[in-house]
Amino acid sequence: MPDAPATLIALDWGTSSLRAYLLDAAGRVLGRRESAHGIRALPEGGFPAAFAEAVGGWPEALPVLMSGMIGSRSGWREAPYAEAGPAGVGLPELAAELTDIADLTGRPAWIVPGVSARTEAGPDVMRGEETQVVGTGLTAGTVALPGTHSKWVEVREGRIAGFRTSMTGELYAALSRHTILADTLSPPADAAEDAAGFAEGLAAARGLQTPGDLLGAFFSIRARALFAELAPGRTGSFLSGLLIGAEIAANAPEGAPESAPIRLIANAALAARYATALTAFGLASQTLPPDIAAAGLHAVARAARLTGETA
């Protein structure tokens, strides 16, 4: 039995996975569970069954705080978006706009709101990433969250000042499976070939003169392969480098000195990929674990006084 008593159950509930944490008053993890029961892969019994499995055996009186796609329109109950207007969004707004779902869970439980923002392209939204960013301590700078829909978040004065989304991961999947490139792309034979192909793709991304050039660069992969200018085993990695490089060119600040690296929140393999790409663009980075969501949920819970303590 741990010396410190548990004060909070935190759930990071996304599209493809569910992570549950039992936390003490200091935010230390006393227990951790993970399952593949994201909102698109629920077990028989749906949300109630997945929830019961995640928190079963943990004290029923503890408050439960959730973040992620569980609060989306396809989730258990839709939670509103906190708008990152001119003043941005901080802990006070997130804590004030929790959605109560105790009637669904049979326990004291809430969902953290997502965050919306306006960009030059129109409205943008995120769910779950805001909690991970809170977990960083909201130190000023850029936080990048690579994935299916990568997020680039700007933090200023302890608040989320704005963000942008890039469909990098989903676009890679679509291009590699459902276009003419599906007949061209091949997996690398080894890590060296993977690294070489990725580096070539990054170089191609750095050479793009206008955003529209990216569309032609996709087809150039096939042409390069046809004329033996790109080894078959490097094609898939080339596409990865091209997409990630274009994402960085579009979203990263002009410079990130060593004293203010771009913080990466992703699994080890994906974070390493992005760290390599950022280095190629002359940008420093620092990798943080995805489990940082637990720290973010703890901070929101304290701000909302769910645990009887204040932030």
mmCIF file of C-alpha atoms in Angstrom:
data_model
loop_
_atom_site.group_PDB
_atom_site.id
_atom_site.type_symbol
_atom_site.label_atom_id
_atom_site.label_comp_id
_atom_site.label_asym_id
_atom_site.label_seq_id
_atom_site.Cartn_x
_atom_site.Cartn_y
_atom_site.Cartn_z
ATOM 1 C CA MET A 1 0.000 0.000 0.000
ATOM 2 C CA PRO A 2 1.375 3.464 -0.834
ATOM 3 C CA ASP A 3 2.098 5.828 2.056
ATOM 4 C CA ALA A 4 0.276 8.761 0.436
ATOM 5 C CA PRO A 5 -3.486 8.326 -0.046
ATOM 6 C CA ALA A 6 -5.038 8.619 -3.479
ATOM 7 C CA THR A 7 -6.993 11.803 -4.157
ATOM 8 C CA LEU A 8 -7.842 11.643 -7.874
ATOM 9 C CA ILE A 9 -8.492 9.267 -10.756
ATOM 10 C CA ALA A 10 -7.354 10.760 -14.068
ATOM 11 C CA LEU A 11 -8.385 9.358 -17.459
ATOM 12 C CA ASP A 12 -6.704 10.259 -20.741
ATOM 13 C CA TRP A 13 -9.348 8.829 -23.087
ATOM 14 C CA GLY A 14 -8.672 9.207 -26.770
ATOM 15 C CA THR A 15 -9.761 7.712 -30.061
ATOM 16 C CA SER A 16 -7.694 4.535 -29.905
ATOM 17 C CA SER A 17 -6.580 4.168 -26.290
ATOM 18 C CA LEU A 18 -7.567 4.741 -22.676
ATOM 19 C CA ARG A 19 -5.015 5.499 -19.960
ATOM 20 C CA ALA A 20 -6.090 5.618 -16.319
ATOM 21 C CA TYR A 21 -4.032 6.990 -13.426
ATOM 22 C CA LEU A 22 -4.510 6.862 -9.676
ATOM 23 C CA LEU A 23 -2.883 10.002 -8.253
ATOM 24 C CA ASP A 24 -2.048 11.325 -4.808
ATOM 25 C CA ALA A 25 -2.309 14.941 -3.659
ATOM 26 C CA ALA A 26 1.107 15.783 -5.121
ATOM 27 C CA GLY A 27 0.203 14.313 -8.514
ATOM 28 C CA ARG A 28 2.373 11.237 -8.066
ATOM 29 C CA VAL A 29 1.161 8.166 -9.942
ATOM 30 C CA LEU A 30 0.131 5.433 -7.514
ATOM 31 C CA GLY A 31 -1.456 3.195 -10.136
ATOM 32 C CA ARG A 32 -1.616 3.079 -13.920
ATOM 33 C CA ARG A 33 -3.735 1.123 -16.376
ATOM 34 C CA GLU A 34 -3.897 1.207 -20.155
ATOM 35 C CA SER A 35 -6.231 -0.407 -22.655
ATOM 36 C CA ALA A 36 -7.067 -0.202 -26.345
ATOM 37 C CA HIS A 37 -10.633 0.841 -25.509
ATOM 38 C CA GLY A 38 -10.573 4.251 -27.127
ATOM 39 C CA ILE A 39 -13.887 5.732 -28.189
ATOM 40 C CA ARG A 40 -13.703 3.904 -31.533
ATOM 41 C CA ALA A 41 -12.761 0.543 -30.030
ATOM 42 C CA LEU A 42 -15.152 0.089 -27.129
ATOM 43 C CA PRO A 43 -15.796 -3.323 -25.572
ATOM 44 C CA GLU A 44 -19.198 -4.939 -25.387
ATOM 45 C CA GLY A 45 -21.112 -2.731 -23.007
ATOM 46 C CA GLY A 46 -19.756 0.479 -24.508
ATOM 47 C CA PHE A 47 -18.544 3.424 -22.469
ATOM 48 C CA PRO A 48 -19.814 2.134 -19.094
ATOM 49 C CA ALA A 49 -17.944 -1.167 -19.529
ATOM 50 C CA ALA A 50 -14.702 0.523 -20.589
ATOM 51 C CA PHE A 51 -14.960 2.956 -17.685
ATOM 52 C CA ALA A 52 -15.652 0.212 -15.152
ATOM 53 C CA GLU A 53 -12.626 -1.732 -16.376
ATOM 54 C CA ALA A 54 -10.401 1.349 -16.159
ATOM 55 C CA VAL A 55 -11.325 2.373 -12.611
ATOM 56 C CA GLY A 56 -12.435 -0.928 -11.102
ATOM 57 C CA GLY A 57 -11.060 -1.548 -7.619
ATOM 58 C CA TRP A 58 -10.063 2.070 -7.090
ATOM 59 C CA PRO A 59 -11.918 4.050 -4.372
ATOM 60 C CA GLU A 60 -15.417 4.912 -5.574
ATOM 61 C CA ALA A 61 -15.542 8.187 -3.645
ATOM 62 C CA LEU A 62 -12.563 9.670 -5.500
ATOM 63 C CA PRO A 63 -13.264 12.338 -8.116
ATOM 64 C CA VAL A 64 -12.642 11.214 -11.699
ATOM 65 C CA LEU A 65 -11.409 13.735 -14.260
ATOM 66 C CA MET A 66 -11.224 12.849 -17.958
ATOM 67 C CA SER A 67 -9.834 14.535 -21.049
ATOM 68 C CA GLY A 68 -9.621 13.722 -24.729
ATOM 69 C CA MET A 69 -12.069 12.504 -27.344
ATOM 70 C CA ILE A 70 -14.310 11.124 -24.609
ATOM 71 C CA GLY A 71 -15.735 14.665 -24.572
ATOM 72 C CA SER A 72 -16.227 14.871 -28.336
ATOM 73 C CA ARG A 73 -19.496 14.607 -30.221
ATOM 74 C CA SER A 74 -18.694 10.905 -30.668
ATOM 75 C CA GLY A 75 -17.768 10.479 -27.000
ATOM 76 C CA TRP A 76 -19.712 9.663 -23.871
ATOM 77 C CA ARG A 77 -21.005 13.228 -23.514
ATOM 78 C CA GLU A 78 -20.010 16.250 -25.545
ATOM 79 C CA ALA A 79 -18.080 18.835 -23.558
ATOM 80 C CA PRO A 80 -17.897 22.455 -24.744
ATOM 81 C CA TYR A 81 -14.834 24.191 -26.124
ATOM 82 C CA ALA A 82 -13.088 26.904 -24.145
ATOM 83 C CA GLU A 83 -12.235 29.605 -26.666
ATOM 84 C CA ALA A 84 -8.670 30.824 -26.951
ATOM 85 C CA GLY A 85 -9.516 34.422 -27.801
ATOM 86 C CA PRO A 86 -7.115 37.367 -27.594
ATOM 87 C CA ALA A 87 -6.386 36.547 -23.939
ATOM 88 C CA GLY A 88 -5.880 32.835 -24.599
ATOM 89 C CA VAL A 89 -7.030 29.982 -22.343
ATOM 90 C CA GLY A 90 -5.566 29.044 -18.975
ATOM 91 C CA LEU A 91 -6.241 26.829 -16.008
ATOM 92 C CA PRO A 92 -9.069 29.036 -14.659
ATOM 93 C CA GLU A 93 -11.136 28.644 -17.831
ATOM 94 C CA LEU A 94 -10.533 24.911 -18.145
ATOM 95 C CA ALA A 95 -11.407 24.364 -14.488
ATOM 96 C CA ALA A 96 -14.549 26.498 -14.721
ATOM 97 C CA GLU A 97 -16.016 24.701 -17.737
ATOM 98 C CA LEU A 98 -15.879 21.055 -16.666
ATOM 99 C CA THR A 99 -18.759 18.857 -17.840
ATOM 100 C CA ASP A 100 -20.357 16.794 -15.063
ATOM 101 C CA ILE A 101 -21.078 13.171 -16.037
ATOM 102 C CA ALA A 102 -21.732 11.655 -12.622
ATOM 103 C CA ASP A 103 -25.158 10.570 -13.885
ATOM 104 C CA LEU A 104 -23.410 8.368 -16.467
ATOM 105 C CA THR A 105 -20.613 6.967 -14.324
ATOM 106 C CA GLY A 106 -22.194 6.482 -10.911
ATOM 107 C CA ARG A 107 -19.128 8.251 -9.491
ATOM 108 C CA PRO A 108 -18.195 11.924 -9.146
ATOM 109 C CA ALA A 109 -16.803 12.518 -12.638
ATOM 110 C CA TRP A 110 -16.126 15.361 -15.046
ATOM 111 C CA ILE A 111 -14.705 15.962 -18.534
ATOM 112 C CA VAL A 112 -12.219 18.748 -19.289
ATOM 113 C CA PRO A 113 -13.360 21.041 -22.118
ATOM 114 C CA GLY A 114 -11.561 21.088 -25.422
ATOM 115 C CA VAL A 115 -10.075 24.323 -26.733
ATOM 116 C CA SER A 116 -11.007 26.238 -29.881
ATOM 117 C CA ALA A 117 -9.092 28.975 -31.653
ATOM 118 C CA ARG A 118 -9.254 31.091 -34.786
ATOM 119 C CA THR A 119 -6.425 30.922 -37.313
ATOM 120 C CA GLU A 120 -5.953 32.488 -40.726
ATOM 121 C CA ALA A 121 -7.489 29.299 -42.160
ATOM 122 C CA GLY A 122 -10.585 29.499 -39.946
ATOM 123 C CA PRO A 123 -11.599 27.754 -36.712
ATOM 124 C CA ASP A 124 -9.433 25.052 -35.152
ATOM 125 C CA VAL A 125 -10.084 22.702 -32.234
ATOM 126 C CA MET A 126 -8.305 20.242 -29.966
ATOM 127 C CA ARG A 127 -9.347 17.764 -27.290
ATOM 128 C CA GLY A 128 -6.881 16.157 -24.927
ATOM 129 C CA GLU A 129 -3.835 18.043 -26.161
ATOM 130 C CA GLU A 130 -4.774 21.046 -24.018
ATOM 131 C CA THR A 131 -4.451 18.867 -20.917
ATOM 132 C CA GLN A 132 -1.033 17.604 -22.015
ATOM 133 C CA VAL A 133 0.087 21.195 -22.556
ATOM 134 C CA VAL A 134 -1.125 22.094 -19.056
ATOM 135 C CA GLY A 135 1.000 19.191 -17.828
ATOM 136 C CA THR A 136 4.124 20.937 -19.134
ATOM 137 C CA GLY A 137 3.587 23.677 -16.553
ATOM 138 C CA LEU A 138 2.430 26.197 -19.189
ATOM 139 C CA THR A 139 5.950 27.552 -19.573
ATOM 140 C CA ALA A 140 6.207 30.042 -22.423
ATOM 141 C CA GLY A 141 7.215 28.615 -25.789
ATOM 142 C CA THR A 142 6.073 26.170 -28.443
ATOM 143 C CA VAL A 143 4.681 22.715 -27.704
ATOM 144 C CA ALA A 144 4.368 20.265 -30.608
ATOM 145 C CA LEU A 145 2.174 17.188 -30.288
ATOM 146 C CA PRO A 146 2.832 14.950 -33.324
ATOM 147 C CA GLY A 147 0.278 12.383 -34.361
ATOM 148 C CA THR A 148 -2.596 11.670 -36.695
ATOM 149 C CA HIS A 149 -3.570 15.324 -36.339
ATOM 150 C CA SER A 150 -0.454 17.120 -35.113
ATOM 151 C CA LYS A 151 -0.908 20.196 -32.923
ATOM 152 C CA TRP A 152 1.455 23.141 -32.593
ATOM 153 C CA VAL A 153 0.593 25.149 -29.494
ATOM 154 C CA GLU A 154 1.922 28.546 -28.469
ATOM 155 C CA VAL A 155 2.067 29.223 -24.722
ATOM 156 C CA ARG A 156 2.464 32.751 -23.392
ATOM 157 C CA GLU A 157 2.207 34.052 -19.835
ATOM 158 C CA GLY A 158 0.955 30.724 -18.511
ATOM 159 C CA ARG A 159 -1.858 30.451 -21.058
ATOM 160 C CA ILE A 160 -2.570 28.693 -24.341
ATOM 161 C CA ALA A 161 -2.342 31.646 -26.718
ATOM 162 C CA GLY A 162 -3.183 29.773 -29.909
ATOM 163 C CA PHE A 163 -2.540 26.635 -31.914
ATOM 164 C CA ARG A 164 -2.645 25.084 -35.371
ATOM 165 C CA THR A 165 -3.408 21.568 -36.570
ATOM 166 C CA SER A 166 -1.711 19.601 -39.359
ATOM 167 C CA MET A 167 -3.239 16.330 -40.617
ATOM 168 C CA THR A 168 0.226 14.868 -41.126
ATOM 169 C CA GLY A 169 -0.307 11.334 -39.855
ATOM 170 C CA GLU A 170 -3.674 10.901 -41.511
ATOM 171 C CA LEU A 171 -2.393 12.343 -44.777
ATOM 172 C CA TYR A 172 0.516 9.888 -44.774
ATOM 173 C CA ALA A 173 -1.914 7.005 -44.297
ATOM 174 C CA ALA A 174 -4.208 8.245 -47.066
ATOM 175 C CA LEU A 175 -1.416 8.880 -49.579
ATOM 176 C CA SER A 176 0.340 5.591 -48.898
ATOM 177 C CA ARG A 177 -2.806 3.464 -49.090
ATOM 178 C CA HIS A 178 -5.283 5.162 -51.401
ATOM 179 C CA THR A 179 -3.310 6.938 -54.146
ATOM 180 C CA ILE A 180 -0.965 5.927 -56.945
ATOM 181 C CA LEU A 181 1.848 6.067 -54.387
ATOM 182 C CA ALA A 182 0.499 2.858 -52.870
ATOM 183 C CA ASP A 183 2.176 1.017 -55.764
ATOM 184 C CA THR A 184 5.430 2.919 -55.285
ATOM 185 C CA LEU A 185 6.121 3.015 -51.565
ATOM 186 C CA SER A 186 8.155 0.221 -50.009
ATOM 187 C CA PRO A 187 9.342 -0.285 -46.423
ATOM 188 C CA PRO A 188 13.033 0.263 -45.656
ATOM 189 C CA ALA A 189 15.296 -2.756 -45.367
ATOM 190 C CA ASP A 190 16.921 -1.429 -42.204
ATOM 191 C CA ALA A 191 17.301 1.623 -39.969
ATOM 192 C CA ALA A 192 20.031 3.090 -42.161
ATOM 193 C CA GLU A 193 17.836 3.032 -45.251
ATOM 194 C CA ASP A 194 14.959 4.489 -43.238
ATOM 195 C CA ALA A 195 17.157 7.343 -42.009
ATOM 196 C CA ALA A 196 18.501 8.035 -45.496
ATOM 197 C CA GLY A 197 15.053 8.156 -47.069
ATOM 198 C CA PHE A 198 13.739 10.357 -44.268
ATOM 199 C CA ALA A 199 16.661 12.774 -44.686
ATOM 200 C CA GLU A 200 16.028 13.007 -48.438
ATOM 201 C CA GLY A 201 12.369 13.790 -47.764
ATOM 202 C CA LEU A 202 13.314 16.500 -45.276
ATOM 203 C CA ALA A 203 15.677 18.027 -47.816
ATOM 204 C CA ALA A 204 12.880 18.063 -50.381
ATOM 205 C CA ALA A 205 10.580 19.773 -47.870
ATOM 206 C CA ARG A 206 13.186 22.441 -47.129
ATOM 207 C CA GLY A 207 13.434 23.082 -50.850
ATOM 208 C CA LEU A 208 9.737 23.846 -51.318
ATOM 209 C CA GLN A 209 9.281 27.451 -52.445
ATOM 210 C CA THR A 210 5.509 27.758 -52.017
ATOM 211 C CA PRO A 211 2.870 25.673 -50.203
ATOM 212 C CA GLY A 212 1.499 24.539 -53.562
ATOM 213 C CA ASP A 213 4.813 22.878 -54.400
ATOM 214 C CA LEU A 214 3.994 20.143 -51.891
ATOM 215 C CA LEU A 215 1.283 18.736 -54.160
ATOM 216 C CA GLY A 216 3.767 18.233 -56.970
ATOM 217 C CA ALA A 217 6.351 16.848 -54.565
ATOM 218 C CA PHE A 218 4.005 13.979 -53.710
ATOM 219 C CA PHE A 219 3.899 12.798 -57.322
ATOM 220 C CA SER A 220 7.632 13.349 -57.693
ATOM 221 C CA ILE A 221 8.146 10.355 -55.391
ATOM 222 C CA ARG A 222 6.737 8.095 -58.092
ATOM 223 C CA ALA A 223 8.767 9.821 -60.804
ATOM 224 C CA ARG A 224 11.983 9.584 -58.785
ATOM 225 C CA ALA A 225 11.373 5.878 -58.254
ATOM 226 C CA LEU A 226 10.650 5.300 -61.962
ATOM 227 C CA PHE A 227 13.959 6.911 -62.927
ATOM 228 C CA ALA A 228 15.883 5.142 -60.148
ATOM 229 C CA GLU A 229 16.603 8.457 -58.424
ATOM 230 C CA LEU A 230 15.034 7.149 -55.223
ATOM 231 C CA ALA A 231 15.727 3.635 -53.950
ATOM 232 C CA PRO A 232 12.560 1.564 -53.434
ATOM 233 C CA GLY A 233 13.307 1.040 -49.748
ATOM 234 C CA ARG A 234 13.557 4.782 -49.186
ATOM 235 C CA THR A 235 10.231 5.784 -50.722
ATOM 236 C CA GLY A 236 8.033 5.453 -47.645
ATOM 237 C CA SER A 237 10.559 7.206 -45.438
ATOM 238 C CA PHE A 238 10.927 9.929 -48.065
ATOM 239 C CA LEU A 239 7.182 10.611 -47.910
ATOM 240 C CA SER A 240 7.381 10.719 -44.116
ATOM 241 C CA GLY A 241 10.234 13.218 -44.228
ATOM 242 C CA LEU A 242 8.482 15.320 -46.855
ATOM 243 C CA LEU A 243 5.280 15.563 -44.817
ATOM 244 C CA ILE A 244 6.930 16.160 -41.448
ATOM 245 C CA GLY A 245 9.312 18.671 -42.991
ATOM 246 C CA ALA A 246 6.433 20.572 -44.591
ATOM 247 C CA GLU A 247 4.605 20.537 -41.251
ATOM 248 C CA ILE A 248 7.611 22.002 -39.451
ATOM 249 C CA ALA A 249 8.150 24.638 -42.136
ATOM 250 C CA ALA A 250 4.528 25.737 -41.784
ATOM 251 C CA ASN A 251 4.267 25.735 -38.000
ATOM 252 C CA ALA A 252 7.607 26.094 -36.228
ATOM 253 C CA PRO A 253 8.862 29.507 -35.117
ATOM 254 C CA GLU A 254 11.623 31.104 -37.136
ATOM 255 C CA GLY A 255 14.194 30.157 -34.507
ATOM 256 C CA ALA A 256 14.264 28.148 -31.289
ATOM 257 C CA PRO A 257 17.469 28.686 -29.319
ATOM 258 C CA GLU A 258 18.790 26.019 -26.985
ATOM 259 C CA SER A 259 17.353 27.948 -24.034
ATOM 260 C CA ALA A 260 13.845 27.630 -25.471
ATOM 261 C CA PRO A 261 13.550 24.298 -27.306
ATOM 262 C CA ILE A 262 10.338 23.148 -28.917
ATOM 263 C CA ARG A 263 8.750 20.691 -26.498
ATOM 264 C CA LEU A 264 7.649 17.438 -28.131
ATOM 265 C CA ILE A 265 4.915 15.304 -26.588
ATOM 266 C CA ALA A 266 4.710 11.913 -28.301
ATOM 267 C CA ASN A 267 5.723 8.291 -27.949
ATOM 268 C CA ALA A 268 9.454 7.641 -28.117
ATOM 269 C CA ALA A 269 9.615 6.582 -31.777
ATOM 270 C CA LEU A 270 7.542 9.472 -33.110
ATOM 271 C CA ALA A 271 9.283 12.007 -30.889
ATOM 272 C CA ALA A 272 12.664 10.804 -32.183
ATOM 273 C CA ARG A 273 11.423 11.236 -35.754
ATOM 274 C CA TYR A 274 10.373 14.822 -35.092
ATOM 275 C CA ALA A 275 13.518 15.629 -33.112
ATOM 276 C CA THR A 276 15.594 14.537 -36.111
ATOM 277 C CA ALA A 277 13.476 16.683 -38.411
ATOM 278 C CA LEU A 278 13.693 19.730 -36.145
ATOM 279 C CA THR A 279 17.468 19.376 -36.009
ATOM 280 C CA ALA A 280 17.537 19.364 -39.813
ATOM 281 C CA PHE A 281 15.684 22.686 -39.697
ATOM 282 C CA GLY A 282 18.147 24.091 -37.157
ATOM 283 C CA LEU A 283 15.682 23.907 -34.271
ATOM 284 C CA ALA A 284 16.268 22.554 -30.769
ATOM 285 C CA SER A 285 13.774 20.230 -29.086
ATOM 286 C CA GLN A 286 12.971 18.576 -25.775
ATOM 287 C CA THR A 287 10.953 15.347 -25.586
ATOM 288 C CA LEU A 288 8.276 14.880 -22.934
ATOM 289 C CA PRO A 289 6.313 11.657 -22.326
ATOM 290 C CA PRO A 290 2.639 11.270 -23.360
ATOM 291 C CA ASP A 291 1.880 10.448 -19.702
ATOM 292 C CA ILE A 292 2.258 14.153 -19.021
ATOM 293 C CA ALA A 293 -1.535 14.220 -19.421
ATOM 294 C CA ALA A 294 -1.757 12.890 -15.854
ATOM 295 C CA ALA A 295 0.060 15.980 -14.582
ATOM 296 C CA GLY A 296 -2.273 18.181 -16.603
ATOM 297 C CA LEU A 297 -5.393 16.486 -15.239
ATOM 298 C CA HIS A 298 -4.031 16.839 -11.712
ATOM 299 C CA ALA A 299 -3.460 20.572 -12.255
ATOM 300 C CA VAL A 300 -6.985 21.088 -13.626
ATOM 301 C CA ALA A 301 -8.495 19.085 -10.759
ATOM 302 C CA ARG A 302 -6.679 21.227 -8.190
ATOM 303 C CA ALA A 303 -7.737 24.432 -9.930
ATOM 304 C CA ALA A 304 -11.339 23.200 -9.881
ATOM 305 C CA ARG A 305 -10.953 22.142 -6.227
ATOM 306 C CA LEU A 306 -12.117 18.633 -7.009
ATOM 307 C CA THR A 307 -9.589 17.208 -4.565
ATOM 308 C CA GLY A 308 -10.137 19.773 -1.820
ATOM 309 C CA GLU A 309 -6.871 21.544 -2.652
ATOM 310 C CA THR A 310 -6.089 24.570 -4.778
ATOM 311 C CA ALA A 311 -3.421 25.034 -7.399
#
